[in-house]
Amino acid sequence: MKPEITLVGAGLVGALTATLLAQRGFAVSVFERRPDPRIHGFLGGRSINLALAERGWHGLRLAGLQDRIGKLAVMMRGRMVHHPDGHTELLRYGRDDTEAIWSVSRGALNMALLDAAEAAGARIHFGQRLDAVDWEKSSMTLRDESDVARVQTWTTLIGADGAGSALRAAMAAATDLGERFEPLEHGYKELEIPKVSDIPVATFTPALSRQRERGDLFAIEPNALHIWPRGNYMCIALPNAEGSFTVTLFLPNAGNPGFANVRTGADARALFARDFADALPLIPDLEKDFDANPTGILGTLYLERWHLHGRALLIGDAAHAIVPFHGQGMNCGFEDAVELAELLYNAPNDAESAFAQFQRRRKPNADAIAAMALENYVEMRDSVADAHFLLMRALERQLAARKPGRFVPRYWMVTFSRLPYAVAFRRGEIQSAILRELSAGKTDLTQIDMAIADRLIDERLAPLPH
Ligand code: FAD
Ligand code: 8R5
């Protein structure tokens, strides 16, 4: 008899986990609140994209989806910084185009993963919302779109039902999970830069007219993650394969500018005219989008416990939602899926030890990426303009070239490797200390003593495992 697993949530992490477990011989049932997006369209309808990095690709490869997703993904080779005076500069993420991140549509990705899960043998039940769990009876109540309830029994439950997890609430009612949510004092709003042919000619700038004559699809450089850093706040834009960009405005909730003051589309237009002037003519529906789209909230979710013995486990955002600034929420969740599938495969009839191992292995890594994601907000919105930051960045590049496999930029370890996040975090701290020591009081690379640099690196950083 195949061991049974019941998953709650067929979002990105749930669908990948279902695929990997079904591939490994488990009888997998999945209950998903929303209707099947392959039939009803992806809810929301807006093009929302995500940045996929190496950890995410690894999960997709195991699911057999690399080629299918590869065709839909737009390469982002670096950060395109839009300075207040309108000039731009590309800061590459890696050494060459083999080191890039990729923008993919959430809807397309989720649908591909649902196909893969079903092809592997998982059974997905849509329009089934988890409402309550009866731990004594090993059953749960599910409700359909008309709120009609049914009771379903289970043997082992895995919650991949996202940051607002209903399974987490049901587990917390049975035991103290040590749950803590730390809100960020900043929120976000999504806007859109349409493809050039969808921008009304009436509002064209001369640059847009030239782009239209050339037949350009994208209004700004497609192969980059665009950032408008403005100190305490910022805008970003990620390309969509059909030619548009999803723009996200990140602002403090209070203060000026802040969402408490920038309340209406008209307020937002005034803010863009002042601070994001080069983007403004590219966002024709600014007012409409701003008024129609909700203001997203951000924060970090920490739990002391992710599992209830061998009976239930939380994974993905349900266990460790993080702030978005490293673009690693999904990537980290895919790593959860891969590690869990491996652990359960090796102990198919001992979920208790698999779950305990999972938490032991993953929790330090989840905590590390949570911390690094918070730090990357400051780095994205603020430090790009600072002269000393630029010197440290140049020095980092130089040391990385001098000591390959030893001094490796933290961004690279997080984004282009599968080294544990906790290792990237720890080595990153050591490297930052070295950069600070070497650059203290210096204004130029030529003033830095490379013999000291070599010595500090050899003393404090062991070679990375290959
Ligand atoms: P989700 O994707 O939220 O899926 C949860 C699923 O559970 C959903 O399908 C939901 O309908 C279902 N569900 C919820 N409640 C119930 C219930 N009671 N019963 C049954 N089903 C239920 N990460 C990156 O790595 N890179 C990025 O660039 C990036 N960009 C992002 C942009 C935005 C706008 C947002 C909001 C997040 C972004 N993230 C990104 C984070 C990423 O989206 C999440 O980390 C990832 O989706 C987590 O996957 P999940 O499956 O755990 O949760
Ligand atoms: N998530 C991302 C990065 C790092 C880019 C860099 C940052 C939007 C709600 Cl804010 C953000 C990154 O350091 O140069 N890679 O991928 C994705 C990001 O935000 C996503 C799109 C987002 C939640 C809104």
Coordinates of C-alpha atoms and ligand atoms in Angstrom, one line a residue:
M1 CA 0.0 0.0 0.0
K2 CA 1.2 3.5 -0.9
P3 CA 1.6 5.8 2.1
E4 CA -0.9 8.6 2.0
I5 CA -0.3 12.3 2.1
T6 CA -3.0 15.0 2.2
L7 CA -1.9 18.5 1.2
V8 CA -3.8 21.7 1.8
G9 CA -3.1 24.3 -0.8
A10 CA -2.1 23.8 -4.5
G11 CA -0.3 27.1 -4.8
L12 CA 3.4 27.1 -5.9
V13 CA 4.8 25.1 -3.1
G14 CA 1.8 22.8 -2.6
A15 CA 1.7 21.8 -6.3
L16 CA 5.5 21.2 -6.4
T17 CA 5.4 19.1 -3.2
A18 CA 2.5 17.1 -4.6
T19 CA 4.5 16.4 -7.8
L20 CA 7.6 15.3 -6.0
L21 CA 5.8 13.1 -3.5
A22 CA 3.6 11.5 -6.2
Q23 CA 6.7 10.8 -8.2
R24 CA 8.2 9.1 -5.2
G25 CA 5.3 6.7 -4.8
F26 CA 3.0 8.5 -2.3
A27 CA -0.8 8.6 -2.7
V28 CA -1.2 12.3 -2.8
S29 CA -4.5 14.2 -2.4
V30 CA -4.6 18.0 -2.5
F31 CA -7.3 20.3 -1.4
E32 CA -7.2 23.8 -2.9
R33 CA -9.6 26.7 -2.0
R34 CA -9.6 28.3 -5.4
P35 CA -11.2 27.0 -8.6
D36 CA -8.9 25.3 -11.2
P37 CA -7.1 28.2 -12.9
R38 CA -6.6 26.0 -16.0
I39 CA -10.4 26.1 -16.5
H40 CA -11.5 29.4 -14.8
G41 CA -8.4 31.5 -15.5
F42 CA -6.0 32.6 -12.8
L43 CA -7.8 34.6 -10.2
G44 CA -7.0 38.3 -10.1
G45 CA -6.3 38.3 -13.8
R46 CA -3.5 40.9 -13.5
S47 CA -0.1 39.8 -14.7
I48 CA 1.9 39.2 -11.6
N49 CA 5.4 37.9 -12.0
L50 CA 8.0 36.4 -9.8
A51 CA 11.8 36.2 -9.9
L52 CA 13.0 32.7 -10.2
A53 CA 16.5 31.9 -9.2
E54 CA 18.7 28.8 -8.9
R55 CA 16.9 27.2 -5.9
G56 CA 13.6 27.6 -7.7
W57 CA 14.9 26.2 -11.0
H58 CA 16.2 23.2 -9.2
G59 CA 12.8 22.3 -7.9
L60 CA 11.3 22.8 -11.4
R61 CA 14.0 20.6 -12.9
L62 CA 13.0 17.7 -10.6
A63 CA 9.4 18.2 -11.6
G64 CA 10.4 18.0 -15.3
L65 CA 9.3 21.6 -15.9
Q66 CA 12.6 23.4 -16.8
D67 CA 11.9 23.5 -20.5
R68 CA 8.3 24.5 -20.3
I69 CA 9.0 27.3 -17.9
G70 CA 12.3 28.2 -19.6
K71 CA 10.2 29.2 -22.7
L72 CA 8.1 31.6 -20.7
A73 CA 10.7 33.2 -18.6
V74 CA 12.3 36.6 -19.2
M75 CA 16.0 36.9 -18.3
M76 CA 16.9 39.7 -15.9
R77 CA 20.7 40.0 -16.0
G78 CA 21.0 42.7 -13.5
R79 CA 19.6 45.6 -11.5
M80 CA 18.7 48.6 -13.8
V81 CA 19.0 51.6 -11.4
H82 CA 16.9 54.6 -12.4
H83 CA 18.5 57.7 -10.8
P84 CA 16.5 60.8 -9.8
D85 CA 17.9 62.7 -12.8
G86 CA 16.6 60.0 -15.2
H87 CA 19.9 58.3 -16.1
T88 CA 20.1 54.6 -15.7
E89 CA 22.8 52.1 -15.0
L90 CA 22.9 48.3 -15.2
L91 CA 24.5 46.5 -12.2
R92 CA 25.0 42.9 -13.2
Y93 CA 23.9 40.2 -10.8
G94 CA 26.5 37.6 -11.9
R95 CA 29.6 37.4 -14.0
D96 CA 27.9 36.7 -17.3
D97 CA 24.5 35.7 -18.7
T98 CA 24.7 32.2 -17.2
E99 CA 24.2 34.0 -13.9
A100 CA 20.8 35.8 -14.2
I101 CA 17.4 35.7 -12.5
W102 CA 14.2 35.0 -14.5
S103 CA 10.8 36.7 -14.4
V104 CA 7.9 34.3 -14.8
S105 CA 4.2 34.7 -14.6
R106 CA 2.7 33.3 -11.3
G107 CA -0.4 32.0 -13.2
A108 CA 1.6 30.2 -15.9
L109 CA 3.9 28.7 -13.3
N110 CA 1.1 27.5 -11.1
M111 CA -0.7 26.0 -14.0
A112 CA 2.4 24.1 -15.2
L113 CA 2.9 22.8 -11.6
L114 CA -0.7 21.6 -11.4
D115 CA -0.3 19.7 -14.7
A116 CA 2.9 18.2 -13.4
A117 CA 1.3 17.1 -10.1
E118 CA -1.6 15.4 -11.9
A119 CA 0.7 13.8 -14.5
A120 CA 2.7 12.3 -11.6
G121 CA -0.5 10.9 -10.1
A122 CA -1.6 13.5 -7.5
R123 CA -5.3 14.1 -7.2
I124 CA -6.2 17.8 -6.8
H125 CA -9.6 18.9 -5.5
F126 CA -10.4 22.5 -6.4
G127 CA -12.9 24.8 -4.7
Q128 CA -12.3 23.0 -1.4
R129 CA -11.3 25.3 1.5
L130 CA -10.0 23.9 4.7
D131 CA -12.1 25.2 7.5
A132 CA -11.4 23.1 10.6
V133 CA -9.4 20.0 11.7
D134 CA -10.6 17.4 14.2
W135 CA -7.3 16.1 15.6
E136 CA -9.0 13.3 17.6
K137 CA -10.9 11.9 14.6
S138 CA -8.1 12.6 12.0
S139 CA -10.6 14.4 9.9
M140 CA -11.1 17.9 8.5
T141 CA -14.0 20.0 7.3
L142 CA -13.7 21.4 3.8
R143 CA -16.1 24.0 2.4
D144 CA -16.8 24.5 -1.3
E145 CA -17.6 27.9 -3.0
S146 CA -21.2 27.8 -1.8
D147 CA -19.9 27.2 1.7
V148 CA -21.3 23.6 1.7
A149 CA -19.2 21.5 4.2
R150 CA -17.9 18.0 3.9
V151 CA -15.8 16.0 6.1
Q152 CA -12.6 14.3 4.9
T153 CA -10.4 11.9 6.8
W154 CA -6.6 12.0 6.5
T155 CA -3.5 10.1 7.7
T156 CA -0.8 12.8 7.3
L157 CA -1.5 16.5 6.7
I158 CA 0.9 19.0 5.0
G159 CA -0.1 22.6 4.9
A160 CA 1.1 24.6 1.9
D161 CA -1.8 27.1 2.3
G162 CA 0.2 30.3 2.3
A163 CA 0.8 33.1 4.7
G164 CA -2.8 33.1 6.1
S165 CA -2.7 29.3 6.6
A166 CA -5.9 27.7 7.9
L167 CA -4.0 24.6 8.9
R168 CA -1.6 26.7 11.0
A169 CA -4.6 28.1 12.8
A170 CA -6.0 24.6 13.4
M171 CA -2.6 23.4 14.7
A172 CA -2.3 26.4 16.9
A173 CA -5.6 25.5 18.5
A174 CA -4.1 22.1 19.5
T175 CA -0.6 23.2 20.6
D176 CA 1.4 26.4 21.0
L177 CA 3.4 26.9 17.8
G178 CA 5.3 29.9 19.2
E179 CA 4.0 32.0 16.4
R180 CA 5.1 35.6 15.9
F181 CA 4.4 38.0 13.0
E182 CA 6.7 41.0 12.7
P183 CA 5.0 43.5 10.4
L184 CA 7.2 45.8 8.3
E185 CA 6.2 49.4 8.5
H186 CA 6.1 49.5 4.7
G187 CA 3.4 48.3 2.3
Y188 CA 3.2 48.0 -1.5
K189 CA 1.0 48.8 -4.5
E190 CA 1.1 47.1 -7.9
L191 CA 0.9 49.2 -11.1
E192 CA 1.5 48.4 -14.7
I193 CA 3.7 49.6 -17.6
P194 CA 1.9 48.2 -20.7
K195 CA 3.6 47.1 -23.8
V196 CA 4.5 50.0 -26.1
S197 CA 1.5 49.3 -28.5
D198 CA -0.9 49.6 -25.5
I199 CA 0.3 53.0 -24.3
P200 CA -2.1 55.7 -25.7
V201 CA -0.4 57.8 -28.4
A202 CA -1.8 61.0 -26.8
T203 CA 0.5 60.7 -23.9
F204 CA 3.6 59.7 -25.9
T205 CA 7.0 61.2 -25.1
P206 CA 9.5 61.6 -28.0
A207 CA 11.3 58.5 -26.8
L208 CA 8.1 56.5 -26.9
S209 CA 7.4 57.7 -30.4
R210 CA 10.8 56.5 -31.6
Q211 CA 10.2 53.1 -29.8
R212 CA 6.9 52.8 -31.5
E213 CA 8.3 53.5 -34.9
R214 CA 11.0 50.9 -34.3
G215 CA 8.3 48.4 -33.4
D216 CA 9.6 47.9 -29.9
L217 CA 7.5 45.6 -27.7
F218 CA 8.9 46.6 -24.2
A219 CA 8.8 50.3 -23.1
I220 CA 12.0 49.9 -21.0
E221 CA 14.9 47.4 -21.1
P222 CA 13.3 43.9 -20.9
N223 CA 16.3 42.0 -19.6
A224 CA 16.6 43.7 -16.2
L225 CA 15.0 44.1 -12.9
H226 CA 14.3 47.8 -12.7
I227 CA 14.8 49.8 -9.5
W228 CA 14.0 53.4 -8.7
P229 CA 15.8 53.7 -5.3
R230 CA 14.7 56.8 -3.4
G231 CA 16.1 56.5 0.1
N232 CA 13.3 55.4 2.4
Y233 CA 11.2 54.0 -0.4
M234 CA 11.4 52.7 -4.0
C235 CA 9.7 51.4 -7.1
I236 CA 10.7 48.2 -8.9
A237 CA 9.5 46.7 -12.3
L238 CA 9.8 43.1 -13.6
P239 CA 9.2 42.2 -17.2
N240 CA 6.3 40.0 -18.4
A241 CA 6.9 37.9 -21.5
E242 CA 4.1 39.6 -23.5
G243 CA 5.8 43.0 -23.2
S244 CA 4.4 44.7 -20.1
F245 CA 6.0 45.2 -16.7
T246 CA 4.6 44.8 -13.3
V247 CA 5.6 47.8 -11.3
T248 CA 5.6 47.7 -7.5
L249 CA 5.7 50.9 -5.4
F250 CA 7.1 50.2 -1.9
L251 CA 6.3 53.0 0.6
P252 CA 6.3 53.4 4.4
N253 CA 2.7 53.2 5.8
A254 CA 3.1 56.4 7.8
G255 CA 5.3 59.5 7.1
N256 CA 5.9 61.4 3.9
P257 CA 5.7 60.0 1.4
G258 CA 3.7 57.1 2.9
F259 CA 0.5 55.3 2.1
A260 CA -1.3 57.3 4.9
N261 CA -0.7 60.5 2.8
V262 CA -0.5 59.0 -0.7
R263 CA -4.1 57.9 -0.6
T264 CA -5.6 58.4 -4.0
G265 CA -4.5 57.9 -7.6
A266 CA -4.1 61.6 -7.9
D267 CA -1.7 61.7 -4.9
A268 CA 0.2 58.9 -6.5
R269 CA 0.5 60.8 -9.8
A270 CA 2.0 63.8 -7.9
L271 CA 4.5 61.5 -6.2
F272 CA 5.5 59.9 -9.5
A273 CA 5.9 63.3 -11.1
R274 CA 8.3 64.3 -8.4
D275 CA 10.2 61.1 -7.7
F276 CA 9.7 58.7 -10.6
A277 CA 9.4 61.1 -13.5
D278 CA 10.8 58.8 -16.1
A279 CA 8.3 56.1 -15.2
L280 CA 5.2 58.3 -15.1
P281 CA 4.6 58.5 -18.9
L282 CA 4.8 54.7 -19.1
I283 CA 2.0 54.1 -16.6
P284 CA -1.1 55.3 -18.4
D285 CA -3.5 53.7 -15.9
L286 CA -1.7 54.9 -12.8
E287 CA -4.7 56.5 -11.1
K288 CA -7.0 53.6 -11.9
D289 CA -4.5 50.9 -10.8
F290 CA -3.6 52.8 -7.7
D291 CA -7.3 53.1 -6.7
A292 CA -8.3 49.6 -7.7
N293 CA -5.4 47.6 -6.4
P294 CA -5.2 46.8 -2.6
T295 CA -2.3 48.1 -0.6
G296 CA -0.3 44.9 0.2
I297 CA 1.1 44.4 3.7
L298 CA 4.5 43.0 4.4
G299 CA 6.1 41.2 7.3
T300 CA 8.0 38.2 8.6
L301 CA 6.3 35.1 10.1
Y302 CA 8.3 33.1 12.6
L303 CA 7.1 29.9 14.2
E304 CA 9.0 27.9 16.8
R305 CA 7.3 24.7 15.6
W306 CA 6.3 23.7 12.2
H307 CA 4.8 20.3 12.9
L308 CA 2.5 18.4 15.2
H309 CA 4.3 15.1 15.8
G310 CA 4.0 13.0 12.7
R311 CA 0.5 14.2 12.0
A312 CA 0.8 17.7 10.4
L313 CA 3.5 19.9 9.0
L314 CA 3.6 23.4 7.6
I315 CA 5.8 24.4 4.6
G316 CA 6.3 27.4 2.4
D317 CA 4.7 30.7 3.4
A318 CA 2.5 28.9 5.9
A319 CA 5.6 28.2 7.9
H320 CA 7.9 31.1 7.2
A321 CA 6.4 34.1 5.2
I322 CA 9.2 36.7 4.5
V323 CA 9.5 40.2 3.1
P324 CA 10.0 40.2 -0.7
F325 CA 13.2 42.1 -1.0
H326 CA 15.5 39.2 -2.0
G327 CA 12.9 37.6 -4.3
Q328 CA 13.3 34.3 -2.5
G329 CA 9.9 33.5 -0.9
M330 CA 9.0 31.0 -3.7
N331 CA 12.6 29.9 -4.2
C332 CA 12.8 29.0 -0.5
G333 CA 9.5 27.3 -0.6
F334 CA 10.6 25.2 -3.5
E335 CA 13.7 24.2 -1.5
D336 CA 11.3 23.1 1.3
A337 CA 9.4 20.9 -1.2
V338 CA 12.6 19.2 -2.5
E339 CA 14.0 18.5 1.0
L340 CA 10.7 17.3 2.4
A341 CA 10.2 14.9 -0.6
E342 CA 13.6 13.5 0.0
L343 CA 13.1 13.0 3.8
L344 CA 9.7 11.4 3.3
Y345 CA 11.1 9.1 0.6
N346 CA 13.8 7.9 2.9
A347 CA 11.3 7.3 5.8
P348 CA 7.9 6.7 4.1
N349 CA 6.4 5.2 7.2
D350 CA 7.9 7.5 9.8
A351 CA 6.5 11.0 9.1
E352 CA 7.3 12.0 12.7
S353 CA 11.0 11.7 12.2
A354 CA 10.9 13.1 8.7
F355 CA 9.0 16.2 10.0
A356 CA 11.4 16.6 12.9
Q357 CA 14.4 16.4 10.6
F358 CA 12.7 18.8 8.1
Q359 CA 12.3 21.4 10.8
R360 CA 15.8 20.9 12.1
R361 CA 17.3 21.3 8.6
R362 CA 15.1 24.0 7.3
K363 CA 14.4 26.3 10.2
P364 CA 17.9 27.8 10.4
N365 CA 17.8 28.4 6.7
A366 CA 14.3 30.0 6.8
D367 CA 15.5 32.3 9.6
A368 CA 18.6 33.2 7.6
I369 CA 16.7 34.2 4.4
A370 CA 14.2 36.1 6.5
A371 CA 17.0 38.2 7.9
M372 CA 18.7 38.6 4.5
A373 CA 15.5 39.6 2.8
L374 CA 15.0 42.4 5.4
E375 CA 18.5 43.6 4.8
N376 CA 18.1 43.7 1.1
Y377 CA 15.4 46.3 1.3
V378 CA 17.9 48.8 2.7
E379 CA 20.4 47.8 0.1
M380 CA 17.9 48.2 -2.8
R381 CA 16.2 51.4 -1.8
D382 CA 19.0 53.3 -0.2
S383 CA 22.6 52.2 -0.5
V384 CA 22.9 52.4 -4.2
A385 CA 23.5 56.1 -4.0
D386 CA 26.1 56.1 -1.2
A387 CA 29.8 56.6 -2.2
H388 CA 31.2 54.3 0.5
F389 CA 28.7 51.6 -0.4
L390 CA 29.9 51.8 -4.0
L391 CA 33.5 51.5 -2.9
M392 CA 32.6 48.4 -0.8
R393 CA 30.7 47.0 -3.8
A394 CA 33.7 47.5 -6.1
L395 CA 36.0 46.0 -3.5
E396 CA 33.7 43.0 -3.1
R397 CA 33.9 42.4 -6.9
Q398 CA 37.7 42.6 -6.8
L399 CA 38.0 40.2 -3.8
A400 CA 35.6 37.8 -5.5
A401 CA 37.8 37.8 -8.6
R402 CA 41.0 37.4 -6.5
K403 CA 39.6 34.6 -4.3
P404 CA 37.1 32.6 -6.3
G405 CA 35.4 29.9 -4.2
R406 CA 36.5 31.7 -1.0
F407 CA 35.3 35.2 -1.1
V408 CA 31.9 34.8 -2.8
P409 CA 29.4 37.7 -2.7
R410 CA 26.4 36.9 -0.5
Y411 CA 23.9 37.9 -3.3
W412 CA 25.6 35.2 -5.5
M413 CA 25.4 32.5 -2.8
V414 CA 21.7 33.2 -2.2
T415 CA 20.7 33.6 -5.8
F416 CA 22.9 31.4 -7.9
S417 CA 23.9 28.5 -5.6
R418 CA 22.0 26.0 -3.5
L419 CA 24.3 26.5 -0.5
P420 CA 22.2 26.6 2.7
Y421 CA 20.9 30.1 3.3
A422 CA 22.4 29.9 6.8
V423 CA 25.9 29.4 5.3
A424 CA 25.4 32.3 2.9
F425 CA 24.3 34.5 5.9
R426 CA 27.2 33.5 8.1
R427 CA 29.8 33.9 5.4
G428 CA 28.2 37.1 4.4
E429 CA 28.7 38.5 7.9
I430 CA 32.4 37.6 7.8
Q431 CA 32.8 39.1 4.4
S432 CA 31.0 42.4 5.4
A433 CA 33.4 42.7 8.3
I434 CA 36.3 42.2 6.0
L435 CA 35.0 44.8 3.6
R436 CA 34.4 47.3 6.4
E437 CA 37.8 46.8 7.9
L438 CA 39.6 47.1 4.5
S439 CA 37.7 50.2 3.3
A440 CA 37.5 52.2 6.6
G441 CA 38.6 55.7 5.9
K442 CA 39.3 54.9 2.2
T443 CA 37.8 56.6 -0.8
D444 CA 39.4 54.6 -3.6
L445 CA 40.2 51.0 -4.5
T446 CA 43.9 51.9 -5.1
Q447 CA 44.2 52.8 -1.4
I448 CA 43.3 49.3 -0.2
D449 CA 46.1 46.9 0.9
M450 CA 45.5 43.7 -1.0
A451 CA 48.1 41.8 1.0
I452 CA 46.0 42.4 4.1
A453 CA 42.9 41.5 2.2
D454 CA 44.4 38.1 1.2
R455 CA 45.4 37.4 4.7
L456 CA 42.0 38.2 6.2
I457 CA 40.2 36.1 3.7
D458 CA 42.5 33.1 4.1
E459 CA 42.2 33.4 7.9
R460 CA 38.4 33.8 8.2
L461 CA 36.9 32.0 5.2
A462 CA 37.3 28.4 4.4
P463 CA 37.0 27.4 0.7
L464 CA 33.4 26.7 -0.2
P465 CA 32.4 23.1 -0.8
H466 CA 32.1 22.6 -4.6
Ligands
FAD1 P1 0.8 30.5 -1.9 O1 1.5 30.6 -3.2 O2 0.2 31.7 -1.3 O3 -0.2 29.3 -2.1 C1 -1.1 29.0 -1.1 C2 -2.3 28.2 -1.7 O4 -3.1 27.7 -0.7 C3 -3.1 29.1 -2.6 O5 -3.4 28.4 -3.8 C4 -4.4 29.3 -1.8 O6 -5.6 29.5 -2.6 C5 -4.5 28.0 -1.0 N1 -5.2 28.1 0.2 C6 -5.2 29.2 1.1 N2 -6.0 28.9 2.1 C7 -6.5 27.7 1.9 C8 -7.5 26.9 2.6 N3 -8.0 27.3 3.8 N4 -7.8 25.7 2.1 C9 -7.3 25.3 0.9 N5 -6.4 26.0 0.2 C10 -6.0 27.2 0.7 N6 8.9 34.9 -4.3 C11 10.0 34.7 -5.0 O7 10.8 33.8 -4.8 N7 10.4 35.6 -6.0 C12 9.6 36.7 -6.3 O8 9.9 37.5 -7.1 C13 8.4 36.9 -5.5 N8 7.6 37.9 -5.8 C14 6.4 38.0 -5.2 C15 5.4 38.9 -5.6 C16 4.2 39.1 -4.9 C17 3.3 40.1 -5.4 C18 4.0 38.3 -3.8 C19 2.7 38.5 -3.0 C20 4.9 37.3 -3.4 C21 6.1 37.1 -4.1 N9 7.0 36.1 -3.8 C22 8.1 35.9 -4.5 C23 6.7 35.2 -2.7 C24 6.0 34.0 -3.2 O9 4.8 34.4 -3.9 C25 5.6 33.0 -2.0 O10 6.7 32.8 -1.2 C26 5.1 31.7 -2.6 O11 4.0 31.9 -3.4 C27 4.7 30.8 -1.4 O12 4.1 29.7 -1.9 P2 3.0 28.9 -1.1 O13 2.6 27.8 -2.0 O14 3.6 28.6 0.2 O15 1.9 29.9 -0.8
8R5_2 N1 7.1 40.5 -3.9 C1 12.8 40.4 -6.3 C2 15.0 40.8 -6.0 C3 16.3 41.3 -5.5 C4 16.7 42.4 -6.5 C5 18.0 43.1 -6.2 C6 13.2 42.3 -4.9 C7 6.6 42.4 -5.2 C8 5.3 41.8 -3.3 CL1 11.3 43.8 -3.9 C9 11.9 42.4 -4.8 C10 13.7 41.2 -5.7 O1 18.6 42.9 -5.1 O2 18.5 43.8 -7.1 N2 14.9 39.7 -6.8 O3 13.6 39.5 -7.0 C11 11.4 40.5 -6.3 C12 11.0 41.6 -5.5 O4 9.6 41.9 -5.3 C13 8.6 41.0 -5.8 C14 8.3 41.2 -7.2 C15 7.4 41.4 -4.9 C16 6.1 40.8 -3.1 C17 5.5 42.7 -4.3

